[in-house]
Coordinates of C-alpha atoms and ligand atoms in Angstrom, one line a residue:
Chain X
X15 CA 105.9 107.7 143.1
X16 CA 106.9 111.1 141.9
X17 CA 104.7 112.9 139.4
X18 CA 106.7 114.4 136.6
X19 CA 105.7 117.7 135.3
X20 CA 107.4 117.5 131.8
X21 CA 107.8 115.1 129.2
X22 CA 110.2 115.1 126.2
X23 CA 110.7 113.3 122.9
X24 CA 114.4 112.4 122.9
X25 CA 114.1 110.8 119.3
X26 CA 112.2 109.0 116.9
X27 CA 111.5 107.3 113.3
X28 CA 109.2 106.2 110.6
X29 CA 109.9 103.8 108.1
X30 CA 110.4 105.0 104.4
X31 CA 106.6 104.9 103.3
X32 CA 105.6 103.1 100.4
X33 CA 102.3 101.8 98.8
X34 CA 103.4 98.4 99.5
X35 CA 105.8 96.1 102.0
X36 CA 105.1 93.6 101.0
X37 CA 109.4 92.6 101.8
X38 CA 107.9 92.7 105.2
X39 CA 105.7 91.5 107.7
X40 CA 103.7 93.5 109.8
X41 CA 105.9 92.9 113.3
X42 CA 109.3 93.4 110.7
X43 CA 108.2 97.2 110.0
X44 CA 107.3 97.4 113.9
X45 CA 111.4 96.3 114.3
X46 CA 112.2 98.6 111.8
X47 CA 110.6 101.4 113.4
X48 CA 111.3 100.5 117.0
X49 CA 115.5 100.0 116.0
X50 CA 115.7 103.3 114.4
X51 CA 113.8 105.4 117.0
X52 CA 115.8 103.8 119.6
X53 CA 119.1 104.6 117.2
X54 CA 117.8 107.9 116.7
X55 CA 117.6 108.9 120.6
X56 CA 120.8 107.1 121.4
X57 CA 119.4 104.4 123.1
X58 CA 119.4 101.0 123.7
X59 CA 116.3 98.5 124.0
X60 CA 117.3 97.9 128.0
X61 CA 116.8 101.4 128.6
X62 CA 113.1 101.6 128.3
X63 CA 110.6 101.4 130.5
X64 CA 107.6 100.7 128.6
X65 CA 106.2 100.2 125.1
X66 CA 102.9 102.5 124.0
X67 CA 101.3 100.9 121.2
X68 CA 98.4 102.2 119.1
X69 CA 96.9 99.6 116.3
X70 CA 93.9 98.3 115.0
X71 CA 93.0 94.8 114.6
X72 CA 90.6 95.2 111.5
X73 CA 93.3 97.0 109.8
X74 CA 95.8 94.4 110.9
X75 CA 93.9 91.2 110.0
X76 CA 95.6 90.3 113.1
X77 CA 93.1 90.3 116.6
X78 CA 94.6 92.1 119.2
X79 CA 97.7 92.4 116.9
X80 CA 99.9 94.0 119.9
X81 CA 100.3 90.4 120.9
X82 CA 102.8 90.2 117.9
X83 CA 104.1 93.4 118.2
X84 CA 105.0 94.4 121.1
X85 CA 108.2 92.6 121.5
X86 CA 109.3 93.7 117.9
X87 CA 108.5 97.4 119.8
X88 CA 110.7 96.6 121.9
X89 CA 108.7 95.3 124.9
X90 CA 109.8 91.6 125.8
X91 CA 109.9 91.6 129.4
X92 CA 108.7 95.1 129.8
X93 CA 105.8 97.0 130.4
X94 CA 103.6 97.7 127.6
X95 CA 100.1 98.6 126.3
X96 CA 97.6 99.6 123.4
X97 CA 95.2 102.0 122.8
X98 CA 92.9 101.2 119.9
X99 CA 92.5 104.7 119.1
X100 CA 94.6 107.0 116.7
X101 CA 98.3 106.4 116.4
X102 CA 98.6 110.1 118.3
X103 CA 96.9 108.1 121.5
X104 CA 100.4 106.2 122.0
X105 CA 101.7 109.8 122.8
X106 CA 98.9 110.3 125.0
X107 CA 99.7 107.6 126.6
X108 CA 103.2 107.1 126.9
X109 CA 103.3 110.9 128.3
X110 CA 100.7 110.0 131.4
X111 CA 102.5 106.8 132.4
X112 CA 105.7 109.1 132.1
X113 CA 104.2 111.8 134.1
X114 CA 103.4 109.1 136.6
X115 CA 106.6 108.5 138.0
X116 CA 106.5 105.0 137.3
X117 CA 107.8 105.1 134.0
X118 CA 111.2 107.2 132.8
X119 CA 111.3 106.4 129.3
X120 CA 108.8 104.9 126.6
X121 CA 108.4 104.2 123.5
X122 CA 105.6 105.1 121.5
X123 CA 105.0 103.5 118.3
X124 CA 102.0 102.8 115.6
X125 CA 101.8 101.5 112.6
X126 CA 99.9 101.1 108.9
X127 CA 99.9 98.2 106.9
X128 CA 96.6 98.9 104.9
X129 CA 97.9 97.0 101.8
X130 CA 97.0 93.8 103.3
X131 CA 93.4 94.7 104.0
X132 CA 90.3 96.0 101.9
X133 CA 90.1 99.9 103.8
X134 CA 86.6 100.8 102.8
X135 CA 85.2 97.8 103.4
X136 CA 87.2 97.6 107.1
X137 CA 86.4 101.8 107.4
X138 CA 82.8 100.7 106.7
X139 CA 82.7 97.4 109.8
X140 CA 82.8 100.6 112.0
X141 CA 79.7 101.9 111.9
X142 CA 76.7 101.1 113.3
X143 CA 75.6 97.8 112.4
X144 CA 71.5 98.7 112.3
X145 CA 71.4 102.2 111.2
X146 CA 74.9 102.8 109.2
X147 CA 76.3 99.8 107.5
X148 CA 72.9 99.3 105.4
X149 CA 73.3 103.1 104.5
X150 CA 76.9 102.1 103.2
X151 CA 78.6 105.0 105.5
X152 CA 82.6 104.7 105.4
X153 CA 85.5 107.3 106.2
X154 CA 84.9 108.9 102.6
X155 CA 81.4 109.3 103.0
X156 CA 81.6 110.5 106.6
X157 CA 84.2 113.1 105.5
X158 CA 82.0 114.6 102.6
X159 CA 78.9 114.7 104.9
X160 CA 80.9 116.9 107.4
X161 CA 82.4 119.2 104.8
X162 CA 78.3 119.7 103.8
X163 CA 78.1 121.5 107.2
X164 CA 80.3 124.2 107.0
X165 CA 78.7 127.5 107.3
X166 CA 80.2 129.5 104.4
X167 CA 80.1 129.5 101.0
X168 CA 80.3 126.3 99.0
X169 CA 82.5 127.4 96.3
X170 CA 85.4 129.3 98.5
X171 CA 85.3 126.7 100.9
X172 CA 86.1 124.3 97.5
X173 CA 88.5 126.5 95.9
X174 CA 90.4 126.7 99.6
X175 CA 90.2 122.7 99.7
X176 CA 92.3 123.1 96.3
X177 CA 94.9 125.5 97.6
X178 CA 95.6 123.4 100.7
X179 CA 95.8 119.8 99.0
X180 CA 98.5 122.0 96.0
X181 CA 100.1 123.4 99.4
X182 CA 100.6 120.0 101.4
X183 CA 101.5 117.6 98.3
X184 CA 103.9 121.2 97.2
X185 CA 105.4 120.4 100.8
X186 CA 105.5 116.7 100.0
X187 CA 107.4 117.0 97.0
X188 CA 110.0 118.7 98.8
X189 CA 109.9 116.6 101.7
X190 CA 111.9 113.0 101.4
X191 CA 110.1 111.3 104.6
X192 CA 107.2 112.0 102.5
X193 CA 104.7 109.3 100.2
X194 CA 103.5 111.3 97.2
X195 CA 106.7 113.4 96.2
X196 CA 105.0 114.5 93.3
X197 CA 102.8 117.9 93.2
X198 CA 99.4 118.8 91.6
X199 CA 98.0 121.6 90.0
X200 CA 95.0 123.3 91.2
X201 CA 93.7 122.8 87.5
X202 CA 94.3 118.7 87.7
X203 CA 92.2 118.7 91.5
X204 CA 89.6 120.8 89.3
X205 CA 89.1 118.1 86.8
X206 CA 88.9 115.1 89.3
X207 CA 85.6 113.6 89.4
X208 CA 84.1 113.6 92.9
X209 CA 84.4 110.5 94.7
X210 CA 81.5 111.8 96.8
X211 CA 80.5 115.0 96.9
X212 CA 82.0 117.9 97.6
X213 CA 85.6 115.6 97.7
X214 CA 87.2 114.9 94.6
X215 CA 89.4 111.8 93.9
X216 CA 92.3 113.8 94.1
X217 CA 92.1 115.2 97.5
X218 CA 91.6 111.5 99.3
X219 CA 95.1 110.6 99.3
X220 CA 96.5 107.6 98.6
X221 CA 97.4 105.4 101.4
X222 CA 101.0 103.8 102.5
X223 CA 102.5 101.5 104.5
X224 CA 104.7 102.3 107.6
X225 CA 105.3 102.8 111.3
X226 CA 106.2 105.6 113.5
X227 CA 107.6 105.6 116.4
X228 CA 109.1 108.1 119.2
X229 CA 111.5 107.8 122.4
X230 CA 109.7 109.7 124.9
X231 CA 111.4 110.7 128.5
X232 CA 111.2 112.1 131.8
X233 CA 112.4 116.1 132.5
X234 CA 115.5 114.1 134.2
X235 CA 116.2 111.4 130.9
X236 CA 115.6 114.2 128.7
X237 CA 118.8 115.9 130.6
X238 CA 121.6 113.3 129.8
X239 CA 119.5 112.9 126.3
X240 CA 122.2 113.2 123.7
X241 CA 119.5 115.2 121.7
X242 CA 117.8 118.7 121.6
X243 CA 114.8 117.6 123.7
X244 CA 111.7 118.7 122.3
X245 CA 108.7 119.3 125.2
X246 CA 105.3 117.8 125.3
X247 CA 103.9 121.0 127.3
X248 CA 100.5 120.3 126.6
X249 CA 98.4 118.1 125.8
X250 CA 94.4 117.7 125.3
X251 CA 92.0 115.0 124.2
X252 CA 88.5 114.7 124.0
X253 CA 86.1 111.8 122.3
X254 CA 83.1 113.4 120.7
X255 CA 79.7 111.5 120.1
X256 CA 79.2 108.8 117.9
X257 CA 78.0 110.3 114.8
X258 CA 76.7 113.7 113.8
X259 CA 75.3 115.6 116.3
X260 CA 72.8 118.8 115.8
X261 CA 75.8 121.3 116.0
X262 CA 77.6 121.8 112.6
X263 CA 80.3 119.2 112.5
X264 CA 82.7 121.0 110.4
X265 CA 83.1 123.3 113.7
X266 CA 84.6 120.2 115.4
X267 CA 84.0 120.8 119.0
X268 CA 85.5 117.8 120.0
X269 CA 88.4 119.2 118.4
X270 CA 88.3 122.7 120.6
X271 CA 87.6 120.9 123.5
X272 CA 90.9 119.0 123.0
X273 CA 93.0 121.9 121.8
X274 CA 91.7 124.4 124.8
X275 CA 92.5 121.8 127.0
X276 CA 96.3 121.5 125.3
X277 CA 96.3 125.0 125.1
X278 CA 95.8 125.8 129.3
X279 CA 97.8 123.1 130.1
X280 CA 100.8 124.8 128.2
X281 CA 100.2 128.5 128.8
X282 CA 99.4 129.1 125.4
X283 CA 96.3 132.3 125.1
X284 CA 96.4 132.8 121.5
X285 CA 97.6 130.0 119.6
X286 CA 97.2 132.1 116.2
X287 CA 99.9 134.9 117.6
X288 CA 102.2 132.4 119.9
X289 CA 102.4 129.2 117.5
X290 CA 105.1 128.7 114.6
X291 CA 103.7 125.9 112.6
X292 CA 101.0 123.4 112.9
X293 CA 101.3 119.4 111.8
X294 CA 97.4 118.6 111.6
X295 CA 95.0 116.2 110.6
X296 CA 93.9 116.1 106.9
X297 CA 92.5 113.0 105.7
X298 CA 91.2 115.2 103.6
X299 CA 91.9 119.1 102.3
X300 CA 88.7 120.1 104.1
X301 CA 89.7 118.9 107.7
X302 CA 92.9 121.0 107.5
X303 CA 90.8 124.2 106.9
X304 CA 88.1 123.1 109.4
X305 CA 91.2 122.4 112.1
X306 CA 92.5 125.9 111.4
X307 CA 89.0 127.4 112.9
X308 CA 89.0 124.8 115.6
X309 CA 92.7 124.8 116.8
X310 CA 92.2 128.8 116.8
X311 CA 94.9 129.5 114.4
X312 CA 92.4 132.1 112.6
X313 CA 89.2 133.0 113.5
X314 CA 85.7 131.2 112.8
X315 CA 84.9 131.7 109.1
X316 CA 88.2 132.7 108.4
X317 CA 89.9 129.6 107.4
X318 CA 88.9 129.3 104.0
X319 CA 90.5 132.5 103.4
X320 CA 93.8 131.9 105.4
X321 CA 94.6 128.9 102.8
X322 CA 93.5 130.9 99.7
X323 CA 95.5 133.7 100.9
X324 CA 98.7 131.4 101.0
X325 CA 99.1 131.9 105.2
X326 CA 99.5 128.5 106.0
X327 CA 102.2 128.0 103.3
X328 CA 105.4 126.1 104.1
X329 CA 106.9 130.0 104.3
X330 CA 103.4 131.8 105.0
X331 CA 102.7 133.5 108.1
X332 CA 101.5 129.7 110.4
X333 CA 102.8 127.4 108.2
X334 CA 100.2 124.1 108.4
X335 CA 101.6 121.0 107.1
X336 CA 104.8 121.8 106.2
X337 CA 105.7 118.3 106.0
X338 CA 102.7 117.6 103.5
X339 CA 100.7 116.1 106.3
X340 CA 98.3 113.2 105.3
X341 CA 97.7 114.2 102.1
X342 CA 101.5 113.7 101.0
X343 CA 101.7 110.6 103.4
X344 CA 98.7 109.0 104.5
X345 CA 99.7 106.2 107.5
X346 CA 96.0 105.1 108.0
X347 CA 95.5 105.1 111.5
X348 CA 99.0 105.6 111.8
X349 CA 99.2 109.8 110.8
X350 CA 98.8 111.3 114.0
X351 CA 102.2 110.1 115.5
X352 CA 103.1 110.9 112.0
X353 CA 102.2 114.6 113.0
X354 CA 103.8 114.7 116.2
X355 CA 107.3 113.4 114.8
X356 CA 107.3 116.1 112.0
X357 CA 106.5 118.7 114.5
X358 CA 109.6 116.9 116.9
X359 CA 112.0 117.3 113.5
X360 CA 110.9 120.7 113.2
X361 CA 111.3 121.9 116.8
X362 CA 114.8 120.1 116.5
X363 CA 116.2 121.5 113.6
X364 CA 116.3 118.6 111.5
X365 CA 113.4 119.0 109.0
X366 CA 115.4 118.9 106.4
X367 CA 114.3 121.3 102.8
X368 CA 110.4 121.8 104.5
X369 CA 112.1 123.4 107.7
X370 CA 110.2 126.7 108.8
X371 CA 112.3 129.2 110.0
X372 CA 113.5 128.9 113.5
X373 CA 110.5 127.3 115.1
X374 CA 110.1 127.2 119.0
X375 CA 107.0 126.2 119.5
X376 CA 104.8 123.9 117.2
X377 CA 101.3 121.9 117.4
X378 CA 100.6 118.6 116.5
X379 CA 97.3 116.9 115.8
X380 CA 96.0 113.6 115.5
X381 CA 92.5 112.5 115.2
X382 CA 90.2 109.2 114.2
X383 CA 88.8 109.0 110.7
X384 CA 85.7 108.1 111.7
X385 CA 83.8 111.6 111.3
X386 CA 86.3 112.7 113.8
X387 CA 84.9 111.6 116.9
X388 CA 88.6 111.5 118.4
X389 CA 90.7 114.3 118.4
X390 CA 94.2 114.7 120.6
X391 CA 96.5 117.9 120.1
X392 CA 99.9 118.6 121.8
X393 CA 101.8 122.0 122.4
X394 CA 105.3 121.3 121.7
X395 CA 108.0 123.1 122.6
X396 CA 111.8 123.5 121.9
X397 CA 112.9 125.1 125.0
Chain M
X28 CA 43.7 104.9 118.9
X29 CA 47.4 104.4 118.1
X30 CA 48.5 101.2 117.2
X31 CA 51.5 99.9 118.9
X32 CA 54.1 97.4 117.1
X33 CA 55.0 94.4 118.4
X34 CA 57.2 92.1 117.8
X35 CA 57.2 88.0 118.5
X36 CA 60.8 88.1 120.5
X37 CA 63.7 89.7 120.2
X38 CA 64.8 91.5 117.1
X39 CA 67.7 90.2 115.1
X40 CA 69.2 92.0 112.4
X41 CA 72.1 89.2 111.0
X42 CA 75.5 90.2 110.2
X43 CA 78.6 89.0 108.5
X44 CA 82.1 90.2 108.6
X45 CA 84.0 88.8 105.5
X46 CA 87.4 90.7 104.8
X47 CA 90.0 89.4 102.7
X48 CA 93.4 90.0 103.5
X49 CA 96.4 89.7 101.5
X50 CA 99.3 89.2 104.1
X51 CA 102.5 89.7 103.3
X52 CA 104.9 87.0 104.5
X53 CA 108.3 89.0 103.9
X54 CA 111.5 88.5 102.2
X55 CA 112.6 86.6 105.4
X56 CA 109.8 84.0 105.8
X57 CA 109.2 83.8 102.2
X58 CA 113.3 82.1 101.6
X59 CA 111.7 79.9 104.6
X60 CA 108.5 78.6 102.5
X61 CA 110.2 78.2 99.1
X62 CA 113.0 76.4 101.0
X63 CA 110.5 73.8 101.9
X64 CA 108.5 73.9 99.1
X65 CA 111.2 73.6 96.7
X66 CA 113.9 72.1 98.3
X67 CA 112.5 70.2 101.1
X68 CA 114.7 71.5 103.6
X69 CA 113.5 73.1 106.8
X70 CA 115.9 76.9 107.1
X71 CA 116.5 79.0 110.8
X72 CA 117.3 82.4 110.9
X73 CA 120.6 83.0 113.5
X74 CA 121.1 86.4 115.8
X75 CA 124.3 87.4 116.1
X76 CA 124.5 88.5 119.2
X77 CA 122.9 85.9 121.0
X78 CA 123.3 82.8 118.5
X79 CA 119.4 81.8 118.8
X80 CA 118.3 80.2 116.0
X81 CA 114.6 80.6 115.5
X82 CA 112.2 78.4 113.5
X83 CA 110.0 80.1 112.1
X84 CA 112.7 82.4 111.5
X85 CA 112.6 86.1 112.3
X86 CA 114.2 89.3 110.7
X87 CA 114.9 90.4 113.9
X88 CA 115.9 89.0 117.5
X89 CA 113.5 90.6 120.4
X90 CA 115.9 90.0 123.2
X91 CA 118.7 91.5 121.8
X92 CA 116.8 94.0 119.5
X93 CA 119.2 93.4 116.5
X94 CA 118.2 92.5 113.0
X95 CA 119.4 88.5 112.7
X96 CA 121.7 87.9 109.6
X97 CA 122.4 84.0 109.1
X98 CA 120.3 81.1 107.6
X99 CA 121.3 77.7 109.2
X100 CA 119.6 74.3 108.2
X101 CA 117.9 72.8 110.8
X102 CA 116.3 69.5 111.4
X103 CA 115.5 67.4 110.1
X104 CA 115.1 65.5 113.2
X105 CA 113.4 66.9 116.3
X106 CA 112.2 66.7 119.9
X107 CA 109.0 67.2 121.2
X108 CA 108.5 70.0 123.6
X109 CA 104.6 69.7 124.2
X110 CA 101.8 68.2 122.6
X111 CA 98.0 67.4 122.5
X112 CA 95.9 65.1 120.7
X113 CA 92.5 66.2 119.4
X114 CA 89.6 64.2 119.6
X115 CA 86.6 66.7 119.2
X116 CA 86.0 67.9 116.0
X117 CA 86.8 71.8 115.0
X118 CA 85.7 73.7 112.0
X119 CA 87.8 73.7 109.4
X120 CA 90.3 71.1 110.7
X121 CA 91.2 67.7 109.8
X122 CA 88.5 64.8 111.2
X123 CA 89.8 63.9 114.7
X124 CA 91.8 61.9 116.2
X125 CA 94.7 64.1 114.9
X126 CA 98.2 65.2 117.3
X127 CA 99.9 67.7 117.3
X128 CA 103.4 69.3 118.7
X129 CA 105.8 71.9 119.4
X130 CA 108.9 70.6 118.1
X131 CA 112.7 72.1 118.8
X132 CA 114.2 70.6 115.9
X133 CA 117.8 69.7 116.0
X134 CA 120.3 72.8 116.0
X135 CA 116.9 75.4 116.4
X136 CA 116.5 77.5 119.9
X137 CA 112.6 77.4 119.2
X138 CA 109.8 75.2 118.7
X139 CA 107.9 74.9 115.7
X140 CA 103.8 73.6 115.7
X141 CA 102.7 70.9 113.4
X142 CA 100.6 67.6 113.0
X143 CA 102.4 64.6 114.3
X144 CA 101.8 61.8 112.5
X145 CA 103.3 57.6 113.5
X146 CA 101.2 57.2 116.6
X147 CA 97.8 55.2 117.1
X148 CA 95.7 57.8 118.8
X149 CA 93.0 55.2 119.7
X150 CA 94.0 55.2 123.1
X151 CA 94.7 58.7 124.7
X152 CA 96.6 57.2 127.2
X153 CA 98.5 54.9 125.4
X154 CA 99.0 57.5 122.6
X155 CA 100.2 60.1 125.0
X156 CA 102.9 58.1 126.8
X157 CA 104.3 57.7 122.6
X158 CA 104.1 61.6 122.7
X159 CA 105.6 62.1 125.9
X160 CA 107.7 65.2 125.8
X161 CA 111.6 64.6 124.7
X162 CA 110.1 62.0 122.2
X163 CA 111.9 62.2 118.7
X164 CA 110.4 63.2 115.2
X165 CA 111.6 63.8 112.1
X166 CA 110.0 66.4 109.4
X167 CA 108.2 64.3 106.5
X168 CA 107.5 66.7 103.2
X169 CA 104.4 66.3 101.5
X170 CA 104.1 65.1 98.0
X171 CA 102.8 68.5 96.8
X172 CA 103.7 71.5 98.1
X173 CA 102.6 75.0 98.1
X174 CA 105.1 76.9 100.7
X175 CA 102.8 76.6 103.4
X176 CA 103.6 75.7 107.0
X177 CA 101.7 72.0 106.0
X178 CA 104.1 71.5 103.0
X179 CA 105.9 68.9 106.0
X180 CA 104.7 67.1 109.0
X181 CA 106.4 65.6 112.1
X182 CA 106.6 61.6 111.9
X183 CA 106.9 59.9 115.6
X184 CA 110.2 58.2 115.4
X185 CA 109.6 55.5 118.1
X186 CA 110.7 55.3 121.5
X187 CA 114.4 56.9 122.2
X188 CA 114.4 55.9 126.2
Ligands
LIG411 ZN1 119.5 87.6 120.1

């Protein structure tokens, strides 16, 4: 065994999201995934090592659906696994069993097929059965009981939620991997009623089908790759407590515990002077501003600011989102590898009319619904 | 004084997961059930690079990691690749004694499950020597079909030895 110090993506794909496949079934968008991140690295099946899967039975309606889809992955008579957390976790994973010498190339892959399952009522069979399913807690509610917790004002931290959901589904529109291609108007978010308070209809975004998946490889693959490697330099995860804890969630401390462990791991000191772009989480509007704080892009109470101010923009000073993030393409479950392959286009060149100038190093960040008790963030890095 | 609450054993609080799914079979397995439902013919699905035909047929071949491109009628004879015959009764299944078996049906690389019908199951002995593996079947359609798997059964053809 001989531990490897770098990882790279060498290539990867997500299907063309739509609200419904229903031309498919589940393991047929897995192939369809699987065949064109494989295409898209220049590889064939025989050449990987392993298969990284990230998927949720609930959502699937299929229990421990990785039994049918790991050989549409790509995995028949090959190593593979699942994590049950966030699409972004097959990353994690497939980079440690890279970095373990055991492994020189994998395939990570996740999926969303939320179409063929009732989300709030699945969202809701994860909370607590005694204390939180009476209550009728779900992602939505969650969400809007963690945006009551930031410490600033109500109304500028509301009027930022607008500019960032204009921004992303702006960046959307313009973006043809993304879902919604259509923008909104500040004036239309200000007219939607509240699904539950402080978040409006407009800013839950409506959800897709798809999978994502990425060819990941060794310092030594990534060297005969026939593509611009892109570096996984660092990467951090932590798992925060099950429910809301006495600290303010909207600071997200599981979230700076994962990002200062990306951060040290890559070198990175000051991620708001030595980062080009950031792909993040934002189920809704209000965790994008809430990741800014937490990722260190700006400083504590600055965030609602930054997005007023336009500096996450697609051509602002730390562009955020330039793809549209979740709310131009929402992959439930499915977003955070969603993240990491926008950040990979990015960091390759190849993002098409949302490309930020020149990037060379990026951040991508995935985390659970589930008032965020997951978060995993990578440095990533073009040279 | 503080009164204490008790309890008379363990606390239960009863739950219930009910979700209703709406799965999408596909454009692939869909020509598959209206093929049987309307036509009464049982349809594999052909990779090209390695010429398996699979039943239930597949959009895409694992092995060779290709998307598979021709539909070839199989059947609708068959042999039988493994079996069991069920005498306790499960929820939500027919009333036992029922059998049923993989079969590979004629010009098909896989095996497909079903009921097998033709065979006295009084005797699990007796009834497994008629089921014994390389037996033939044929498929028998239902009267009314709804392109569902159970739209056909497999019908014990007698002994072939
Ligand atoms: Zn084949």
């Amino acid at each position: 065994m001989n531990i490897q110090s770098r990882v790279a993506i060498l290539g990867g794909a997500q299907t063309v999201p739509a609200a419904c496949r229903d031309d498919v079934r589940l393991e047929e968008l897995v192939f369809e995934a699987a065949e064109a991140a494989l295409a898209d690295a220049g590889m064939e099946r025989g050449e990987l090592d392993t298969v990284v899967m990230a998927g949720a039975d609930q959502m699937d309606g299929r229990s421990i659906s990785s039994m049918m889809t790991a050989c549409p992955a790509g995995a028949y008579l090959k190593d593979e696994i699942r994590t049950t957390v966030e699409g972004s976790y097959a990353a994690v994973l497939a980079c440690m069993r890279i970095m373990s010498g055991e492994f020189d190339t994998a395939l990570a892959i996740t999926w969303a097929k939320t179409s063929e399952s009732p989300y709030d009522r699945v969202s809701t069979l994860s909370y607590d059965p005694f204390y939180e399913r009476p209550v009728g807690l779900s992602d939505v509610l969650d969400a809007a009981a963690v945006a009551s917790t930031f410490p600033g004002s109500k109304s500028e931290l509301a009027d930022a939620a607008r500019s960032v959901t204009v921004k992303n589904r702006a960046n959307g529109a313009a973006n043809p991997r993304a879902f919604l291609r259509a923008p909104v108007s500040r004036e239309l978010l200000g007219d939607s009623p509240y699904v539950a308070y402080p978040i409006r209809r407009a800013e839950v975004p409506e959800a897709c089908d798809g999978a994502v998946a990425v060819v990941l490889g060794s310092k030594r693959r990534a060297e005969s790759s026939p593509r611009q490697a892109v570096w996984m330099d660092g990467i951090g995860w932590a798992t925060g407590d099950y429910g809301i804890e006495a600290a303010p969630p909207a600071r997200m401390d599981t979230l700076r515990a994962a990002a200062e462990r990306a951060y040290t791991m890559a070198g990175v000191t000051d991620a708001s002077r030595e980062v080009d772009f950031a792909e993040v989480f934002d189920a809704t509007p209000y965790h994008e501003i809430f990741a800014y704080e937490a990722l260190g892009l700006v400083p504590d109470g600055a965030g609602p600011a930054f997005a007023v101010a336009g500096g996450s923009e697609l051509h602002g000073d730390l562009p955020v989102n330039p793809s549209g993030g979740l709310q131009a393409t929402n992959l439930r479950f499915a977003s955070g590898l969603g993240r990491i392959l926008e950040a990979y286009l990015q960091l390759g060149g190849r993002a098409g009319p949302v490309q930020v100038a020149s990037p060379s190093q990026g951040i991508a960040h995935g985390a659970t619904t589930f008032p965020a008790q997951s978060h995993a963030v990578f440095v990533m890095r073009n040279y | 004084m503080s009164e204490t609450a008790t309890t008379s054993g363990p606390l239960i609080h009863p739950g219930e997961w009910h979700i209703h799914y709406d799965y999408a079979v596909g454009d692939t397995a869909a020509r598959f059930f209206t093929e049987l439902r309307d036509n009464m013919k049982v349809y594999a699905r052909r990779c090209p690079s390695c010429g398996r035909a699979f039943v239930p047929p597949r959009a895409y071949c694992e092995r060779c990691f290709v998307k598979t491109t021709d539909w070839v009628e199989v059947g609708p004879e068959g042999v039988v690749e493994a079996f069991t015959i069920v005498y306790e009764p499960f929820d939500g299944l027919p009333v036992p004694p029922y059998a049923v078996a993989y079969v590979t049906l004629d010009g098909a690389s896989t095996a497909l499950a079903n009921f097998v019908t033709g065979v006295d199951l009084s005797d699990p002995e007796v009834a497994s020597e008629a089921l014994a593996l390389g037996s033939r079947v044929a498929v028998a359609f239902a009267g009314k079909r709804e392109g569902m798997i159970t739209d056909f059964h497999f019908e014990l053809l007698g002994h072939n030895k």
